Amino acid sequence: MSYLGDSKVKAAKIQIESFSAALDLYYLDNGAYPTASESLTALVQRPPSAAAWNGPYLRTGSAPDDPWGHPYVYKVPGDHAPYEIDSYGAGTAGDSQSMIKSASR
């Protein structure tokens, strides 16, 4: 059981890094990160504010959910970086024990 949980955590970290790379490309094209309301969906669907959108920035047709089936939490601006991408892991909102956070940039 622990092995499965560890695999999901690793998968979430890889997805978060993939989002980070895509967000950086988005930023280079548009001069800003997607807003919180545009969310990670802006990486696969052009939002109205993106004048120079050159996506999709993810290979998938949509922003995938975390390995537990929940949407990732996209926060812009982040507490310690321009943005943060988090997963509550096997927990729920407010459960910091199982939270997986993006690295500070």
Backbone as JSON, one array per atom type, in Angstrom:
{
  "sequence": "MSYLGDSKVKAAKIQIESFSAALDLYYLDNGAYPTASESLTALVQRPPSAAAWNGPYLRTGSAPDDPWGHPYVYKVPGDHAPYEIDSYGAGTAGDSQSMIKSASR",
  "N": [[0.81, -1.19, 0.0], [1.93, 1.24, 0.75], [3.77, 1.6, -1.27], [2.17, 2.19, -3.51], [1.1, 4.65, -2.69], [3.47, 6.18, -2.56], [4.16, 6.16, -5.26], [2.08, 7.65, -6.37], [2.58, 10.14, -5.22], [5.07, 10.74, -6.38], [4.26, 10.84, -9.07], [2.54, 13.06, -8.97], [4.38, 15.08, -8.34], [5.92, 15.07, -10.68], [3.97, 15.83, -12.57], [3.43, 18.42, -11.61], [5.89, 19.65, -12.1], [5.85, 19.54, -14.87], [3.66, 21.22, -15.4], [4.85, 23.58, -14.45], [6.95, 24.03, -16.28], [5.42, 24.41, -18.6], [3.96, 26.68, -17.84], [6.03, 28.54, -17.68], [6.75, 28.75, -20.39], [4.36, 29.8, -21.37], [4.42, 32.25, -20.03], [6.69, 33.43, -21.26], [5.68, 33.81, -23.83], [3.45, 35.49, -23.39], [3.99, 37.39, -21.44], [3.01, 37.37, -18.89], [1.72, 35.29, -16.25], [-1.01, 32.92, -16.4], [-4.1, 34.1, -15.04], [-5.64, 33.52, -11.81], [-8.33, 32.94, -12.21], [-8.31, 32.16, -14.87], [-6.84, 29.89, -14.69], [-5.11, 26.67, -14.83], [-6.14, 25.76, -17.13], [-5.67, 27.6, -19.1], [-3.37, 26.78, -20.26], [-4.03, 24.97, -22.18], [-6.24, 25.93, -23.53], [-6.86, 28.87, -25.22], [-6.98, 31.81, -23.38], [-8.96, 34.87, -23.18], [-7.27, 37.02, -22.46], [-4.74, 36.46, -23.41], [-2.66, 37.6, -25.6], [-0.58, 36.74, -27.23], [-0.71, 33.96, -27.38], [0.62, 30.78, -27.8], [-0.01, 28.13, -27.74], [-1.31, 24.75, -27.72], [0.19, 24.38, -24.49], [0.51, 22.13, -23.06], [0.63, 18.63, -23.69], [-1.64, 17.14, -23.39], [-5.21, 17.28, -23.84], [-6.45, 18.68, -21.91], [-6.03, 20.16, -18.66], [-4.66, 17.92, -16.52], [-6.07, 16.11, -13.72], [-4.89, 15.6, -10.33], [-3.1, 12.61, -9.17], [-4.95, 11.52, -7.4], [-7.35, 12.14, -8.34], [-8.29, 14.75, -8.06], [-8.59, 18.26, -8.84], [-5.64, 20.19, -9.48], [-4.37, 22.77, -7.35], [-4.07, 25.99, -8.3], [-2.33, 28.86, -7.73], [-1.97, 32.25, -8.05], [-0.77, 35.43, -7.46], [1.78, 33.39, -5.97], [2.61, 32.39, -2.57], [5.36, 32.4, -2.11], [6.49, 32.65, -4.55], [6.08, 33.51, -8.07], [3.88, 32.0, -8.84], [2.02, 29.18, -7.59], [1.6, 25.68, -7.55], [-0.34, 23.23, -6.28], [-1.14, 20.12, -4.68], [-3.49, 18.36, -2.77], [-2.93, 15.81, -2.22], [-3.63, 12.67, -0.82], [-5.24, 13.77, 1.02], [-7.54, 16.37, 2.11], [-8.8, 19.69, 1.35], [-7.05, 22.02, 3.26], [-5.66, 20.14, 4.64], [-2.6, 19.91, 5.51], [-0.76, 17.96, 5.94], [-0.56, 15.98, 3.93], [-0.05, 17.49, 1.71], [1.25, 18.39, -1.46], [3.55, 20.47, -2.82], [4.49, 22.94, -5.27], [7.86, 23.73, -6.22], [9.59, 26.56, -4.94], [10.22, 29.38, -6.94]],
  "CA": [[0.0, 0.0, 0.0], [2.83, 2.39, 0.82], [4.39, 1.74, -2.59], [1.2, 2.87, -4.36], [1.06, 6.05, -2.25], [4.71, 6.81, -2.99], [4.09, 6.33, -6.71], [1.18, 8.77, -6.65], [3.29, 11.36, -4.84], [6.06, 10.98, -7.44], [3.52, 11.24, -10.27], [2.07, 14.43, -8.75], [5.54, 15.98, -8.45], [6.28, 15.15, -12.1], [2.96, 16.66, -13.22], [3.63, 19.8, -11.18], [7.05, 20.16, -12.85], [5.38, 19.71, -16.25], [2.9, 22.47, -15.38], [5.77, 24.7, -14.26], [7.62, 24.27, -17.56], [4.42, 24.96, -19.51], [3.66, 28.04, -17.39], [7.15, 29.39, -18.05], [6.6, 29.01, -21.83], [3.22, 30.71, -21.47], [4.91, 33.55, -19.59], [7.56, 33.97, -22.3], [4.85, 34.25, -24.96], [2.41, 36.46, -23.05], [4.47, 38.41, -20.52], [2.37, 37.19, -17.58], [1.17, 33.95, -16.03], [-2.48, 32.96, -16.39], [-4.71, 34.54, -13.79], [-6.25, 32.43, -11.03], [-9.61, 32.56, -12.83], [-8.02, 31.44, -16.12], [-6.36, 28.61, -14.17], [-4.21, 25.88, -15.67], [-6.83, 25.56, -18.41], [-5.05, 28.51, -20.06], [-2.27, 26.08, -20.92], [-4.55, 24.16, -23.28], [-7.25, 26.71, -24.22], [-6.47, 30.28, -25.21], [-7.86, 32.74, -22.66], [-9.08, 36.16, -23.86], [-6.2, 37.96, -22.12], [-3.47, 36.01, -23.97], [-2.51, 38.18, -26.93], [0.42, 36.01, -28.03], [-0.82, 32.55, -27.0], [1.24, 29.91, -28.8], [-0.23, 26.8, -27.2], [-1.35, 24.37, -26.32], [1.47, 24.22, -23.8], [0.52, 20.76, -22.55], [0.29, 17.66, -24.73], [-2.99, 16.64, -23.16], [-6.25, 18.2, -24.27], [-6.94, 19.4, -20.75], [-5.12, 20.11, -17.51], [-5.06, 16.71, -15.81], [-6.23, 16.12, -12.27], [-3.8, 14.93, -9.62], [-3.28, 11.16, -9.17], [-6.06, 11.14, -6.53], [-8.58, 12.53, -9.03], [-8.7, 16.1, -7.69], [-7.87, 19.29, -9.59], [-4.52, 20.85, -8.81], [-4.66, 24.11, -6.87], [-3.18, 26.97, -8.94], [-2.42, 30.12, -7.0], [-1.13, 33.29, -8.62], [0.62, 35.11, -7.14], [2.01, 32.43, -4.89], [3.11, 32.96, -1.32], [6.82, 32.54, -2.15], [6.89, 32.59, -5.95], [5.05, 34.14, -8.91], [2.72, 31.12, -8.81], [2.2, 27.9, -6.89], [0.72, 24.59, -7.97], [-0.37, 22.32, -5.15], [-2.08, 19.0, -4.62], [-3.74, 17.95, -1.39], [-2.58, 14.41, -2.1], [-4.74, 11.83, -0.37], [-6.02, 14.53, 2.0], [-8.55, 17.3, 1.64], [-8.43, 21.09, 1.52], [-6.67, 22.35, 4.62], [-4.85, 19.05, 5.2], [-1.23, 20.2, 5.1], [0.09, 16.78, 6.14], [-0.32, 15.25, 2.68], [0.04, 18.44, 0.62], [2.4, 18.38, -2.36], [3.65, 21.85, -3.29], [5.5, 23.23, -6.27], [9.08, 24.32, -5.68], [9.67, 28.02, -5.07], [11.02, 29.82, -8.1]],
  "C": [[0.86, 1.26, 0.0], [3.47, 2.66, -0.54], [3.47, 2.51, -3.53], [1.11, 4.35, -3.99], [2.29, 6.81, -2.67], [4.7, 7.08, -4.49], [3.19, 7.5, -7.08], [1.84, 10.1, -6.31], [4.32, 11.72, -5.91], [5.38, 11.45, -8.71], [3.04, 12.69, -10.14], [3.22, 15.43, -8.9], [5.97, 16.14, -9.9], [5.27, 16.01, -12.86], [3.14, 18.13, -12.86], [4.82, 20.41, -11.92], [6.68, 20.4, -14.32], [4.56, 20.99, -16.37], [3.83, 23.68, -15.29], [6.49, 25.04, -15.56], [6.65, 24.9, -18.56], [4.07, 26.4, -19.13], [4.78, 29.0, -17.75], [7.12, 29.71, -19.55], [5.45, 29.99, -22.07], [3.67, 32.13, -21.12], [5.8, 34.2, -20.66], [6.75, 34.5, -23.48], [3.96, 35.44, -24.61], [2.81, 37.53, -22.05], [3.84, 38.35, -19.13], [1.92, 35.74, -17.48], [-0.34, 34.04, -16.12], [-2.99, 33.42, -15.03], [-5.29, 33.32, -13.06], [-7.56, 31.99, -11.68], [-9.4, 31.84, -14.16], [-7.5, 30.04, -15.83], [-5.4, 27.91, -15.13], [-4.84, 25.53, -17.01], [-6.23, 26.46, -19.49], [-3.88, 27.87, -20.79], [-2.73, 25.24, -22.11], [-5.64, 24.87, -24.09], [-6.91, 28.18, -24.1], [-7.47, 31.14, -24.43], [-7.92, 34.08, -23.39], [-7.91, 37.11, -23.61], [-4.86, 37.61, -22.78], [-3.32, 36.46, -25.42], [-1.57, 37.37, -27.82], [0.44, 34.52, -27.66], [-0.28, 31.69, -28.12], [1.1, 28.46, -28.38], [-0.9, 25.88, -28.17], [0.04, 24.09, -25.75], [1.6, 22.87, -23.11], [0.1, 19.82, -23.67], [-1.12, 17.12, -24.59], [-4.01, 17.68, -23.61], [-6.84, 19.0, -23.13], [-5.89, 19.32, -19.65], [-5.53, 18.91, -16.67], [-5.25, 16.95, -14.31], [-5.03, 15.45, -11.64], [-4.07, 13.42, -9.58], [-4.42, 10.67, -8.26], [-7.4, 11.57, -7.13], [-9.12, 13.9, -8.69], [-7.96, 17.12, -8.55], [-6.69, 19.83, -8.78], [-4.97, 22.25, -8.4], [-3.61, 25.04, -7.48], [-3.4, 28.3, -8.26], [-1.44, 31.11, -7.63], [-1.61, 34.63, -8.07], [0.69, 34.1, -6.0], [2.52, 33.12, -3.65], [4.61, 33.25, -1.39], [7.36, 32.54, -3.57], [5.81, 33.27, -6.78], [3.76, 33.32, -8.98], [3.06, 29.89, -7.99], [1.19, 26.91, -7.45], [0.79, 23.55, -6.86], [-1.37, 21.19, -5.38], [-2.27, 18.66, -3.15], [-3.43, 16.47, -1.19], [-3.81, 13.6, -1.72], [-5.63, 12.56, 0.62], [-7.08, 15.39, 1.35], [-8.06, 18.72, 1.86], [-8.16, 21.39, 2.99], [-5.83, 21.29, 5.29], [-3.41, 19.22, 4.72], [-0.31, 18.99, 5.24], [0.4, 16.06, 4.84], [-0.2, 16.17, 1.48], [1.35, 18.31, -0.15], [2.45, 19.75, -3.0], [4.7, 21.97, -4.39], [6.71, 23.87, -5.6], [9.02, 25.83, -5.87], [10.59, 28.36, -6.22], [11.68, 31.12, -7.79]]
}
